[in-house]
Coordinates of C-alpha atoms in Angstrom, one line a residue:
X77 CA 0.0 0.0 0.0
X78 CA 1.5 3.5 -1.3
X79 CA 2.7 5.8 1.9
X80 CA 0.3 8.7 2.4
X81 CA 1.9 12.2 1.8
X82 CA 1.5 15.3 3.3
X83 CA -0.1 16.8 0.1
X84 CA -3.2 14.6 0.8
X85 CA -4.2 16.6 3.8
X86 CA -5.5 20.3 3.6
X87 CA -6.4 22.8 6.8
X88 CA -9.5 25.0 5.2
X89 CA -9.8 26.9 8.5
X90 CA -8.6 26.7 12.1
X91 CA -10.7 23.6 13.6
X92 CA -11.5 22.1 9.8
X93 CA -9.0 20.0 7.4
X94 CA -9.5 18.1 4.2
X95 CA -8.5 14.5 3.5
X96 CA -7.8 12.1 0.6
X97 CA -8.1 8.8 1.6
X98 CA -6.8 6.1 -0.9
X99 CA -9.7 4.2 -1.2
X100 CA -9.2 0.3 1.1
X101 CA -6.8 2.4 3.0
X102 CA -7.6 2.0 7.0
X103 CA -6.3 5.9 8.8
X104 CA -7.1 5.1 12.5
X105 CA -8.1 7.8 15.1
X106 CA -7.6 8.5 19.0
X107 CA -9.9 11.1 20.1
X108 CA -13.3 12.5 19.7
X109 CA -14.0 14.4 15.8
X110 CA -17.0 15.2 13.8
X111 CA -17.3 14.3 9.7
X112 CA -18.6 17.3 8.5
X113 CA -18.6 16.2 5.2
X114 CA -17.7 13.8 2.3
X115 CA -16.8 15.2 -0.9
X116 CA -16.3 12.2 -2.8
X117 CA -17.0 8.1 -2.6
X118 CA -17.3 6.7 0.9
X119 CA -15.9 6.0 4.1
X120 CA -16.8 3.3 6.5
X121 CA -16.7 3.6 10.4
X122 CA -16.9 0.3 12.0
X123 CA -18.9 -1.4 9.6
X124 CA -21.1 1.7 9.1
X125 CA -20.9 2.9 5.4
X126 CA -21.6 6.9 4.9
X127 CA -21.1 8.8 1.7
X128 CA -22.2 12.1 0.4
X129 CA -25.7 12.1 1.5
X130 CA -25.4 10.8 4.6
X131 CA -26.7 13.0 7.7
X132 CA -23.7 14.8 8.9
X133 CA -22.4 16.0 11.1
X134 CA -21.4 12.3 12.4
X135 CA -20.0 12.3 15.5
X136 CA -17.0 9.6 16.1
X137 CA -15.3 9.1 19.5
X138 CA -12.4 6.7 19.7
X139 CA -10.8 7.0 22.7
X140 CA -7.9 5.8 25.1
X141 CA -8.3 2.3 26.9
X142 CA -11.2 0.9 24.3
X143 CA -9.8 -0.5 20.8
X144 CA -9.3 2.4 18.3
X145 CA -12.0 3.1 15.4
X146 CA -11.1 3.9 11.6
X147 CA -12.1 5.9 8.6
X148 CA -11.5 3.3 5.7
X149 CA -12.1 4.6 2.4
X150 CA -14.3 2.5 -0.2
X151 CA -15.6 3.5 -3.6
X152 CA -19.1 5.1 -4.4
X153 CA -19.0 6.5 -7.9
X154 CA -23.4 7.2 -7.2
X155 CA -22.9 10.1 -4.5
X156 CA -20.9 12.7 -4.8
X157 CA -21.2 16.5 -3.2
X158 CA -22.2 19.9 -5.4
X159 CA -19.3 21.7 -4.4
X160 CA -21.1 24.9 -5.2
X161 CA -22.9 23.8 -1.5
X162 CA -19.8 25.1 0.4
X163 CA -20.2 28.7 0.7
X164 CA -16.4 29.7 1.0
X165 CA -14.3 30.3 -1.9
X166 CA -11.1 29.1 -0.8
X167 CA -13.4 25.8 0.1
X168 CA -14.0 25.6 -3.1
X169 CA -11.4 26.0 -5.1
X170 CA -9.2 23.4 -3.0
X171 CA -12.4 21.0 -3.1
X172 CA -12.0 20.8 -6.8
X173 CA -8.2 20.6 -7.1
X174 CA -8.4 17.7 -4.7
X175 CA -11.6 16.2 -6.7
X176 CA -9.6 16.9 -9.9
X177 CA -5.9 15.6 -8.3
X178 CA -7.2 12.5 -6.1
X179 CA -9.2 10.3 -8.1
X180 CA -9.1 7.1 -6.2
X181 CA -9.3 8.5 -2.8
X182 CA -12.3 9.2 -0.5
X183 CA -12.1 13.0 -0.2
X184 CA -14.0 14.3 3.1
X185 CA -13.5 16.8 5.9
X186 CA -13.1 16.5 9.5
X187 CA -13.9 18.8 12.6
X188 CA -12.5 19.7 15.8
X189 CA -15.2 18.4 18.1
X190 CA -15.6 21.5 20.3
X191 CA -19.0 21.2 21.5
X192 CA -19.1 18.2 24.1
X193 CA -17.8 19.3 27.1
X194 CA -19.0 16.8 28.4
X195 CA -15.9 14.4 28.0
X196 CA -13.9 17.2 29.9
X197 CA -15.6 16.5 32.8
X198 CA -15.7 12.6 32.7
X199 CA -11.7 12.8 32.6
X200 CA -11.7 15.3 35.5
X201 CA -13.4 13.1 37.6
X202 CA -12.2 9.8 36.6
X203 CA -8.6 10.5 37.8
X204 CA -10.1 9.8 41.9
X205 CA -11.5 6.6 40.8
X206 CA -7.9 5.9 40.3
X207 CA -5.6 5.3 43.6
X208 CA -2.9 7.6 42.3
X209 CA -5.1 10.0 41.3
X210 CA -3.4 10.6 37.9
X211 CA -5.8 12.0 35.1
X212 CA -6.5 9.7 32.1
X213 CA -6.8 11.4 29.0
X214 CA -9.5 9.5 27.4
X215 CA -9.5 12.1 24.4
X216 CA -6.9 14.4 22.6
X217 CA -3.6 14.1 20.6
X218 CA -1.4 11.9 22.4
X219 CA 2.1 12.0 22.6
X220 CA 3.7 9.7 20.0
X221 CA 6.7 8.9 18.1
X222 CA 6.0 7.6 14.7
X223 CA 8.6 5.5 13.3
X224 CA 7.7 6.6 9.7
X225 CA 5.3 9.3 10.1
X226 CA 3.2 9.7 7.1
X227 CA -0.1 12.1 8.4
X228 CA 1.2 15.6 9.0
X229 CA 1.7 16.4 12.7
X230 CA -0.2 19.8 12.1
X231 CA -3.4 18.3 11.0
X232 CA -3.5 16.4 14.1
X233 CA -2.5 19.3 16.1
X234 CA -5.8 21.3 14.9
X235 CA -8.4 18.5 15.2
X236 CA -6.7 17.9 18.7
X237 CA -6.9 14.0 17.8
X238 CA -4.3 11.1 16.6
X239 CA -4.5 10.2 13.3
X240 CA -2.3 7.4 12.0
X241 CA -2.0 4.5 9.1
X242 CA -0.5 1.2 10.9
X243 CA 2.5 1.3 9.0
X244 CA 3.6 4.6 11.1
X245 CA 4.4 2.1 14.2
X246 CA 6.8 -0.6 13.4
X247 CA 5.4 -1.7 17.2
X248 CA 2.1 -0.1 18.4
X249 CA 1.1 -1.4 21.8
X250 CA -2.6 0.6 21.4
X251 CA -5.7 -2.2 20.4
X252 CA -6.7 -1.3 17.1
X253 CA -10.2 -2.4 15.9
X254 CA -9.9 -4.8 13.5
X255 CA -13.2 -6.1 11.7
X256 CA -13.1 -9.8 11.4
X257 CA -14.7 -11.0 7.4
X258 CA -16.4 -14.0 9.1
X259 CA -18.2 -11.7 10.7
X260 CA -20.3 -11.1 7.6
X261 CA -21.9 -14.4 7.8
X262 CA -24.0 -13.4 10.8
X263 CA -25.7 -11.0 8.1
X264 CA -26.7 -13.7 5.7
X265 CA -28.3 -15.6 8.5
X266 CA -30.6 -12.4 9.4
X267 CA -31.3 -12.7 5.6
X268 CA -32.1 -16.9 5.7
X269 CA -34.3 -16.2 8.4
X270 CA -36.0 -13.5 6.9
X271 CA -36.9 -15.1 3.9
X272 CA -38.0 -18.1 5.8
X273 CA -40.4 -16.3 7.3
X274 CA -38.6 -16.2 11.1
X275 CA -38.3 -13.1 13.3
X276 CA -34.1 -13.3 13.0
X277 CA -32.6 -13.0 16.8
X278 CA -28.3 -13.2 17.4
X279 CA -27.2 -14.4 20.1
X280 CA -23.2 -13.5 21.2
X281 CA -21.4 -15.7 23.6
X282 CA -18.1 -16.5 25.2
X283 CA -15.9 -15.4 27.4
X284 CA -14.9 -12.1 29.3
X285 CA -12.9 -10.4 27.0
X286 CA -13.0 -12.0 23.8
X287 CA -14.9 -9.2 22.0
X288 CA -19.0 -10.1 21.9
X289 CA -20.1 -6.3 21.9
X290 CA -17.4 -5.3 19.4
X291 CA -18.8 -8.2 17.4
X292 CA -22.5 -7.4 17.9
X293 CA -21.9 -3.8 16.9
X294 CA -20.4 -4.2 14.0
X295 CA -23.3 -6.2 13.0
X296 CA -25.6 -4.1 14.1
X297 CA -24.6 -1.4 11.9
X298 CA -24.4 -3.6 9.2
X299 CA -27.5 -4.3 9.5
X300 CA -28.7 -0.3 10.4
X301 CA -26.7 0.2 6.9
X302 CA -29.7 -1.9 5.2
X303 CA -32.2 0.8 6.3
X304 CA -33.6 -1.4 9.0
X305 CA -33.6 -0.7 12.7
X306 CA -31.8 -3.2 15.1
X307 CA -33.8 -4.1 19.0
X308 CA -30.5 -5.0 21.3
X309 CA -31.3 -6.8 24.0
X310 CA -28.6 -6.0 26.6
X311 CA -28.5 -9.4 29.8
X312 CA -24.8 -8.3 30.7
X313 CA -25.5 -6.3 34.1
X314 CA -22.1 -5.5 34.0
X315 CA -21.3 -4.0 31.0
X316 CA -24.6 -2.2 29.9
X317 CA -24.0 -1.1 26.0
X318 CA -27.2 1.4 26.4
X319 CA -27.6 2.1 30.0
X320 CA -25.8 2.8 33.5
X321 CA -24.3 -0.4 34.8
X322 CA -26.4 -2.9 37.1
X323 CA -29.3 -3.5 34.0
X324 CA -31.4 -5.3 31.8
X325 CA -32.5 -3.8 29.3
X326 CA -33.8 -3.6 25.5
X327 CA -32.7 -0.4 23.2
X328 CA -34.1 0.1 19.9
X329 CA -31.7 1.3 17.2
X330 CA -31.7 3.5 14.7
X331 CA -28.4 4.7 13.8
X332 CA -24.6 3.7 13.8
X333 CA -22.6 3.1 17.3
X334 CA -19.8 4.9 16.5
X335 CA -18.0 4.3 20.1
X336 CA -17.7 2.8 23.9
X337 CA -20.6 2.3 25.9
X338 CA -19.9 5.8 27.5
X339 CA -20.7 8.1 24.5
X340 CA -24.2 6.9 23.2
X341 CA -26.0 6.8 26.9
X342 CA -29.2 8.8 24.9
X343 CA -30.3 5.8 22.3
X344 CA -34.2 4.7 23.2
X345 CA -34.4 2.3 25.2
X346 CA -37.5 0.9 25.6
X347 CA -37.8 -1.0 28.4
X348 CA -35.3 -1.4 31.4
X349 CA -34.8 -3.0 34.7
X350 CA -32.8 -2.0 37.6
X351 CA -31.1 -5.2 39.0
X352 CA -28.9 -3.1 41.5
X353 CA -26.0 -4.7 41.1
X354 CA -23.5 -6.2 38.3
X355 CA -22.6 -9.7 40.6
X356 CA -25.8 -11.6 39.2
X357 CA -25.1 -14.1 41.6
X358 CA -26.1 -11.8 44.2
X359 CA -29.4 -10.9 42.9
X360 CA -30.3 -14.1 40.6
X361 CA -34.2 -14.3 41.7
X362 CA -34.0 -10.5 40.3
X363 CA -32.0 -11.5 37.2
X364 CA -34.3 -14.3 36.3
X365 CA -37.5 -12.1 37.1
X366 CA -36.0 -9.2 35.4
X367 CA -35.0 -11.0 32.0
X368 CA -38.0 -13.0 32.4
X369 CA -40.3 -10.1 32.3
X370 CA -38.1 -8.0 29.4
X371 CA -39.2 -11.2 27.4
X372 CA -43.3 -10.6 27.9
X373 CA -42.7 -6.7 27.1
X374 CA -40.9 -7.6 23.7
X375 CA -44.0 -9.9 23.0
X376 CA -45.3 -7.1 21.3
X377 CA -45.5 -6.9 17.4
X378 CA -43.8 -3.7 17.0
X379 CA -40.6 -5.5 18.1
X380 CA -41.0 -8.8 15.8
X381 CA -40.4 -6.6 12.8
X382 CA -36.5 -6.1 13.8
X383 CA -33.9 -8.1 13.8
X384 CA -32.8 -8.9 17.5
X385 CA -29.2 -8.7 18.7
X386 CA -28.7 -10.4 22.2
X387 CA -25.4 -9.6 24.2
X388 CA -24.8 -11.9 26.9
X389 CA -22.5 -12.2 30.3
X390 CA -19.1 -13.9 30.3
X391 CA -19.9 -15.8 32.6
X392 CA -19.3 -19.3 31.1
X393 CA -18.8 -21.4 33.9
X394 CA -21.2 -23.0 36.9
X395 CA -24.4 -20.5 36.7
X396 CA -23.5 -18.6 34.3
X397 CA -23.7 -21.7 32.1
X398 CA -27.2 -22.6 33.9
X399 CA -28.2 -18.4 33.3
X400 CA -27.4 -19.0 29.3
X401 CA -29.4 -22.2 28.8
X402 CA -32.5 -20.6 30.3
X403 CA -31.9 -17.1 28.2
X404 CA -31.8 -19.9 25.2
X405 CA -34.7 -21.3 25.9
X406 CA -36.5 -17.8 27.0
X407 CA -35.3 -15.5 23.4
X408 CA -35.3 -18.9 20.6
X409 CA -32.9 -17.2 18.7
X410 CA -32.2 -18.2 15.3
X411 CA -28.4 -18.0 15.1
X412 CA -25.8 -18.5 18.0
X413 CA -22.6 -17.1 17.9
X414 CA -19.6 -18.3 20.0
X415 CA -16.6 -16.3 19.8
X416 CA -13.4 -18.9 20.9
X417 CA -10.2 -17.6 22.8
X418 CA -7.0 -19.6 23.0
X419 CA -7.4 -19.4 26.2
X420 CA -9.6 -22.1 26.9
X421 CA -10.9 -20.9 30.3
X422 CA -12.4 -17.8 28.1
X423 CA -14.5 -20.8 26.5
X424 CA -17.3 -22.6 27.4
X425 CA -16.8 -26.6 28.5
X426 CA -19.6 -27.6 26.4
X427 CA -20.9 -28.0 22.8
X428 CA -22.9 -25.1 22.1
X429 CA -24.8 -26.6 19.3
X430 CA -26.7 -28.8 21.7
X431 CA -28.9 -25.4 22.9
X432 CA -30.2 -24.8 19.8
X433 CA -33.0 -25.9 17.6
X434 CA -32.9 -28.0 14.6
X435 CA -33.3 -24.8 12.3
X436 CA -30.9 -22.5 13.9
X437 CA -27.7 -21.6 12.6
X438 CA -24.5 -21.7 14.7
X439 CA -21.3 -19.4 13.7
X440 CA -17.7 -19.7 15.6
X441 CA -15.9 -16.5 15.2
X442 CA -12.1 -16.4 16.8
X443 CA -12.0 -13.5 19.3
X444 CA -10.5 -10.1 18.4
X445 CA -7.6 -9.3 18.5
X446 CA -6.2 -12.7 19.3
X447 CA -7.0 -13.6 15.5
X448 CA -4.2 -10.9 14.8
X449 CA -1.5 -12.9 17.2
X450 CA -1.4 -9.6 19.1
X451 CA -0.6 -10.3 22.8
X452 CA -2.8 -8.6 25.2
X453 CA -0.8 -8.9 28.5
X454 CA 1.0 -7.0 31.4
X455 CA 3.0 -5.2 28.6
X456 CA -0.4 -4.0 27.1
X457 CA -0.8 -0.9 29.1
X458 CA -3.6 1.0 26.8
X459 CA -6.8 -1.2 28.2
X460 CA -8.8 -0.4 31.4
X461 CA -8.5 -3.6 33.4
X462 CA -10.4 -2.9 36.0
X463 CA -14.3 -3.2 35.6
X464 CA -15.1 -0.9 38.2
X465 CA -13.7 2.2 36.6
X466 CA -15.0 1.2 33.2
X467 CA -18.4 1.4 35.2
X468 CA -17.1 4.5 36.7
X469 CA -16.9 6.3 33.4
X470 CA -20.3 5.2 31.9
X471 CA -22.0 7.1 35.2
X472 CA -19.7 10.5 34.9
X473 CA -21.2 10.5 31.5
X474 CA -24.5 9.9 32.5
X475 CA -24.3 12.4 34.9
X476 CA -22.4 14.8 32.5
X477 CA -24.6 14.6 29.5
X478 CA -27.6 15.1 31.8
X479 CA -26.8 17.7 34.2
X480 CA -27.8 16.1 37.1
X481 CA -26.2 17.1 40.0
X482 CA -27.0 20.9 38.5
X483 CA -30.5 20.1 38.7
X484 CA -32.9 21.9 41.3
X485 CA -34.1 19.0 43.9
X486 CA -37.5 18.1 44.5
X487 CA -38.7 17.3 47.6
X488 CA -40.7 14.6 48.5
X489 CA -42.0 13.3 51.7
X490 CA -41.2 9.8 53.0
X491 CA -45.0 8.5 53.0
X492 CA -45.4 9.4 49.4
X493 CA -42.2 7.4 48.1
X494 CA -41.7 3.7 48.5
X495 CA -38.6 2.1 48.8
X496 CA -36.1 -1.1 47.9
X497 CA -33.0 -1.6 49.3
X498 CA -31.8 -4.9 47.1
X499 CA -28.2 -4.9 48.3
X500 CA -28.4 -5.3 51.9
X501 CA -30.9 -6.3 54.7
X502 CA -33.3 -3.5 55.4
X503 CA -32.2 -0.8 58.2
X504 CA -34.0 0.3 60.8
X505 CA -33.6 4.1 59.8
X506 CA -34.1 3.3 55.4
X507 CA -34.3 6.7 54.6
X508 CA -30.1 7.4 55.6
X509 CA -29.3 4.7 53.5
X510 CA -30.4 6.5 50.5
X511 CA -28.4 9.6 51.5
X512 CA -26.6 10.5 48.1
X513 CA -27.5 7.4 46.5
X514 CA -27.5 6.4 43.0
X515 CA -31.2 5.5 42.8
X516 CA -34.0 4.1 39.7
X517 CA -37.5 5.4 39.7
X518 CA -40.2 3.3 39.0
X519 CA -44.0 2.7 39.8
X520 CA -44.9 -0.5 41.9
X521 CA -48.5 -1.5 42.7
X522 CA -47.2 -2.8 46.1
X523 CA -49.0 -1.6 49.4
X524 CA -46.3 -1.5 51.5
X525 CA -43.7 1.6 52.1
X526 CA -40.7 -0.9 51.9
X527 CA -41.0 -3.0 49.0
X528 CA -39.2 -6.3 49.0
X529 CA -36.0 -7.3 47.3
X530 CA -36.9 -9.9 45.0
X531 CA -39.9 -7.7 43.4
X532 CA -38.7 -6.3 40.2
X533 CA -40.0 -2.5 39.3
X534 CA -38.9 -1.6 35.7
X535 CA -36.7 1.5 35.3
X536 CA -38.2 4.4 34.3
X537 CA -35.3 6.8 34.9
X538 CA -32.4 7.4 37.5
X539 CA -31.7 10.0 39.8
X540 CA -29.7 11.1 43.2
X541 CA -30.9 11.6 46.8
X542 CA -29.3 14.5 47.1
X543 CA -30.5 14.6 51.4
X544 CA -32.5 13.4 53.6
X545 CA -34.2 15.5 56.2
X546 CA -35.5 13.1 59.1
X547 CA -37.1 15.5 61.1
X548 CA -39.3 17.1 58.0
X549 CA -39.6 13.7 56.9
X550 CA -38.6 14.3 53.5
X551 CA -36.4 13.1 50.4
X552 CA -34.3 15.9 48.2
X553 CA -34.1 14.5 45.1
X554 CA -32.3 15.4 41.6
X555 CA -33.4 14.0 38.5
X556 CA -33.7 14.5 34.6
X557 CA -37.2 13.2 34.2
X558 CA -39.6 15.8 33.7
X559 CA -42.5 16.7 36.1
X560 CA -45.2 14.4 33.9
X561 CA -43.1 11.6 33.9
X562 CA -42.8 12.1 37.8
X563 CA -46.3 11.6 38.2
X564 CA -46.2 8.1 37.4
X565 CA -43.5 7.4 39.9
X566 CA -43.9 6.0 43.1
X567 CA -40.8 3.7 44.1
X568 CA -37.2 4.4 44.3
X569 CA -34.4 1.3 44.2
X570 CA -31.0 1.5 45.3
X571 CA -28.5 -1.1 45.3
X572 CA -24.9 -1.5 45.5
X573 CA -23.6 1.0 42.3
X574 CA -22.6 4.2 44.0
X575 CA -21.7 7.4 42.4
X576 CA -17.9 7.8 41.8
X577 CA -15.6 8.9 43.9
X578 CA -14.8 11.8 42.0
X579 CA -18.4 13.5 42.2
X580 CA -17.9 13.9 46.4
X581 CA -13.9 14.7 46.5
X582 CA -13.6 17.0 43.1
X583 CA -15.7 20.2 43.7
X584 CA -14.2 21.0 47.0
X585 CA -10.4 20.0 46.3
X586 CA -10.9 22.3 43.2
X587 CA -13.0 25.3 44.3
X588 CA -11.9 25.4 47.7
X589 CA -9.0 23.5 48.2
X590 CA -10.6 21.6 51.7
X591 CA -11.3 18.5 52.3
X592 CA -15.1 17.5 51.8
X593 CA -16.9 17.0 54.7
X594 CA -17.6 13.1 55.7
X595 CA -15.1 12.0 52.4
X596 CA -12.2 9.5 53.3
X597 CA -9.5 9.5 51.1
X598 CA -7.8 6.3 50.5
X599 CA -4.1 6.5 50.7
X600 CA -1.4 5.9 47.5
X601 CA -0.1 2.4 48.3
X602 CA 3.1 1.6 46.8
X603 CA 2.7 -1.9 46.9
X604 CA 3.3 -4.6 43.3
X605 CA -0.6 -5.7 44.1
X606 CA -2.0 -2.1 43.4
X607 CA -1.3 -2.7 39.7
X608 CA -3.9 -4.2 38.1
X609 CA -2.8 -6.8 36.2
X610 CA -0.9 -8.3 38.9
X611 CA -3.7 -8.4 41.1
X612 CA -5.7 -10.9 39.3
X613 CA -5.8 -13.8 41.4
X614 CA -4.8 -12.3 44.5
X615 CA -6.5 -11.1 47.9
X616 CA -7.8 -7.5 47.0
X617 CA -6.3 -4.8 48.8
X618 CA -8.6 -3.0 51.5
X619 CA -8.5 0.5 49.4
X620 CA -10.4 -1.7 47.2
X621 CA -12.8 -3.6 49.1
X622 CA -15.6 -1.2 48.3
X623 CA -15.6 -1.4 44.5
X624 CA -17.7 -3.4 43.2
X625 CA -16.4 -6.9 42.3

């Protein structure tokens, strides 16, 4: 493949430039950027095709610690932009000396992504979820030395981002996102079952790790690119795609995913349930209720005209084994897909093709990137090991994007609010367990004020207890939902996902510089077993004992 040169990149203005992508060239990205445009052919993003007349601007985040998304150029001789639409002269006149000069390139224009502050405060924050408190900069240019640099350092430098063809590292330790062909046949079997006459469900499985979101989202948007929508149908608790951690939940899909968990918090989802926790183990009569009961709401025919996408735990040994058989027999799907790892604990210990029915298919993809031989191990410092700050940053986004904690509380008095406490035995004084706690709404026909564990209230929302004043008997809360939405709530449910460190500790240390009131710190341990992949294995530190497992 022919170097790219520096001619092939053009600034039109102080947060814009202009690209010419050889077409089946892959130019990778680390950061957060907009496509304003595309002048000429296509570009794909993850297995999402855009071209000309395509909705812009499109929104791509690709940041630190998840593997890195691409622009890959591919031919579209249909679509093609007037360039008498772009208003500037100077546009223009390098749009058509770049039209004219780079025929067999994929000509569009990227912008500085300026307008989501948003990701500004999830990296402030994150850094005390962190023992060291060191700031992670999950966006933004970073600091590397090409071996044979090829994209002009300047371009990068305006869009604030990365930009790089592989052949710039002669050893790159960062994941990059590599789409997998076999992954294509999981489309055909949406097709077979259509045209049998089948509502077409996929099912991912396999281990932690081995890539059965990455996987699913590719094929989602494969399948978004075929102007259908997509239902996904989200059982991993711990790793919610569409929601804050600890749910069930079903999402329904109408455009590209175009990044982590974190950045697309604000897709419909159209039915959730709170579980309160990501251990299933520790709430397993909710689980099964829960997943049970998002089966009866997607009995509706709306749903049965989609094609279903159904991500499941990694939990492949024991009950987690037990959990998937049941989910089998609850969804029928008509195609299972196992991902393998070479490392066989990452694989289920028996033959998945017993689960399924005479007329499904079964698919075995290899998981990413270990198809690529690329080692992921204690050299591979880009990833996020640890769970709990991967949950950590999906909340500071939720809590970003909706302005939460700069809501004004409503009040509301203890008789008027029900309660469920699903992660410990009730108190005798409730209402002080909810102090600052991360809680769903929902409406329960229940009679009683403290409404038992093992009854599941689906989601309608979540919110903070900001206080609780005992002697006025009454609850201060914060939420997003507006006031009609509030009139059909009755119950709050907390469980054992707390707010992150960072939202008690930041505001004082920075505004004041004191310590906030009734906030430990834990201390810096210098200690081999404070490094997360060393710990695996190993008794858990006490600074750590509080996160969830």
């Amino acid at each position: 493949m022919a170097a790219l040169k520096k001619e092939q990149f053009a600034i039109l203005s102080e947060s814009r430039v202009l690209i010419a992508l050889p077409i089946h060239t892959k130019l990778y990205l680390k950061g957060k950027v907009q496509v304003e445009s595309i002048v000429k052919n296509a570009i794909e993003i993850f297995g999402a095709n855009f071209n000309a007349k395509s909705e812009f601007p499109i929104d791509v985040y690709s940041p630190k610690g998840y593997s890195l998304l691409y622009f890959e150029a591919i031919e579209d001789s249909k679509h093609s932009t007037d360039l008498k639409n772009y208003d500037d002269k100077k546009d223009q006149k390098i749009l058509k000396r770049f039209s004219i000069q780079y025929q067999d390139c994929s000509l569009f224009i990227l912008n500085k992504m300026t307008d989501q502050p948003w990701t500004d405060y999830v990296e402030d924050l994150l850094k005390y979820s962190d023992s060291k408190k060191h700031k992670m900069a999950l966006f933004g240019k970073e600091k590397w030395v090409k071996d044979n640099p090829q994209v002009p350092e300047p371009i990068e430098d305006i869009l604030d981002i990365s930009l790089f063809v592989a052949e710039e590292f002669e050893d790159f330790k960062a994941r990059l996102l590599n789409k997998n062909p076999q992954w294509d046949y999981a489309l055909q079997s949406v097709q077979i079952a259509q045209e049998s006459g089948r509502h077409p469900k996929i099912i991912g499985t396999g281990g932690k790790g081995v890539g059965k979101s990455t996987t699913l989202k590719y094929i989602s948007n494969k399948l978004l690119e075929h102007g259908q929508a997509v239902l996904w149908i989200d059982l991993d608790p711990g790793q919610a795609e569409f929601t804050l951690p600890g749910m069930l939940s079903a999402t329904l899909l109408d455009k590209p995913i175009l990044g982590p968990n974190f950045t697309h918090l604000d897709r419909q989802v159209v039915f959730s349930v709170y579980l309160g926790s990501v251990n299933v183990s520790d709430v397993l009569h909710r689980y099964r209720k829960g997943r049970e009961e998002l089966s009866w709401f997607l009995q509706d025919s709306k749903y049965s005209d989609v094609p279903w996408i159904i991500n499941t735990m990694g939990f492949n040994r024991g009950l987690g084994l037990t959990l998937l058989k049941e989910t089998m027999q609850l969804f029928q799907p008509t195609t299972l897909i196992e991902i393998k790892s070479r490392h066989p604990k990452k694989n289920y210990e028996v033959n998945m093709t017993e689960m399924l029915q005479s007329d499904s298919n079964y698919l075995e993809f290899q998981a990413m990137p270990e198809d690529t031989d690329k080692e992921m191990n204690t050299n591979d410092l880009w990833g996020i090991p640890e769970p709990y700050k991967l949950r950590d940053i999906v909340i500071l986004a939720h809590l970003a994007k909706s302005g939460l904690l700069s809501k004004i509380p409503y009040s509301v008095s203890f008789q008027d609010l029900k309660v469920q406490i699903v992660h410990c035995n009730m108190p005798r004084q409730v209402e002080l367990v909810l102090n600052t706690a991360l809680v769903s709404f929902g409406y329960t026909n229940d009679t009683k004020n403290i409404v038992d564990k093992n009854v599941v209230v689906p989601s309608q929302g979540f919110g903070i207890i900001r206080a609780v004043d005992p002697k006025r008997q009454l609850f201060y809360v914060l939420t997003d939902l507006d006031p009609e939405q509030l009139q059909n709530i009755n119950c709050v449910t907390a469980g054992s996902i707390f707010l992150p460190n960072g939202v008690f500790t930041s505001k004082i240390k920075n505004k004041l510089d004191k310590s906030t009131p009734y906030v430990q710190e834990k201390p810096a341990l210098e200690t081999p077993l404070n490094i997360p992949w060393q710990r695996s294995g190993k008794p858990r530190l006490p600074e750590f004992q509080s996160k969830n497992k």
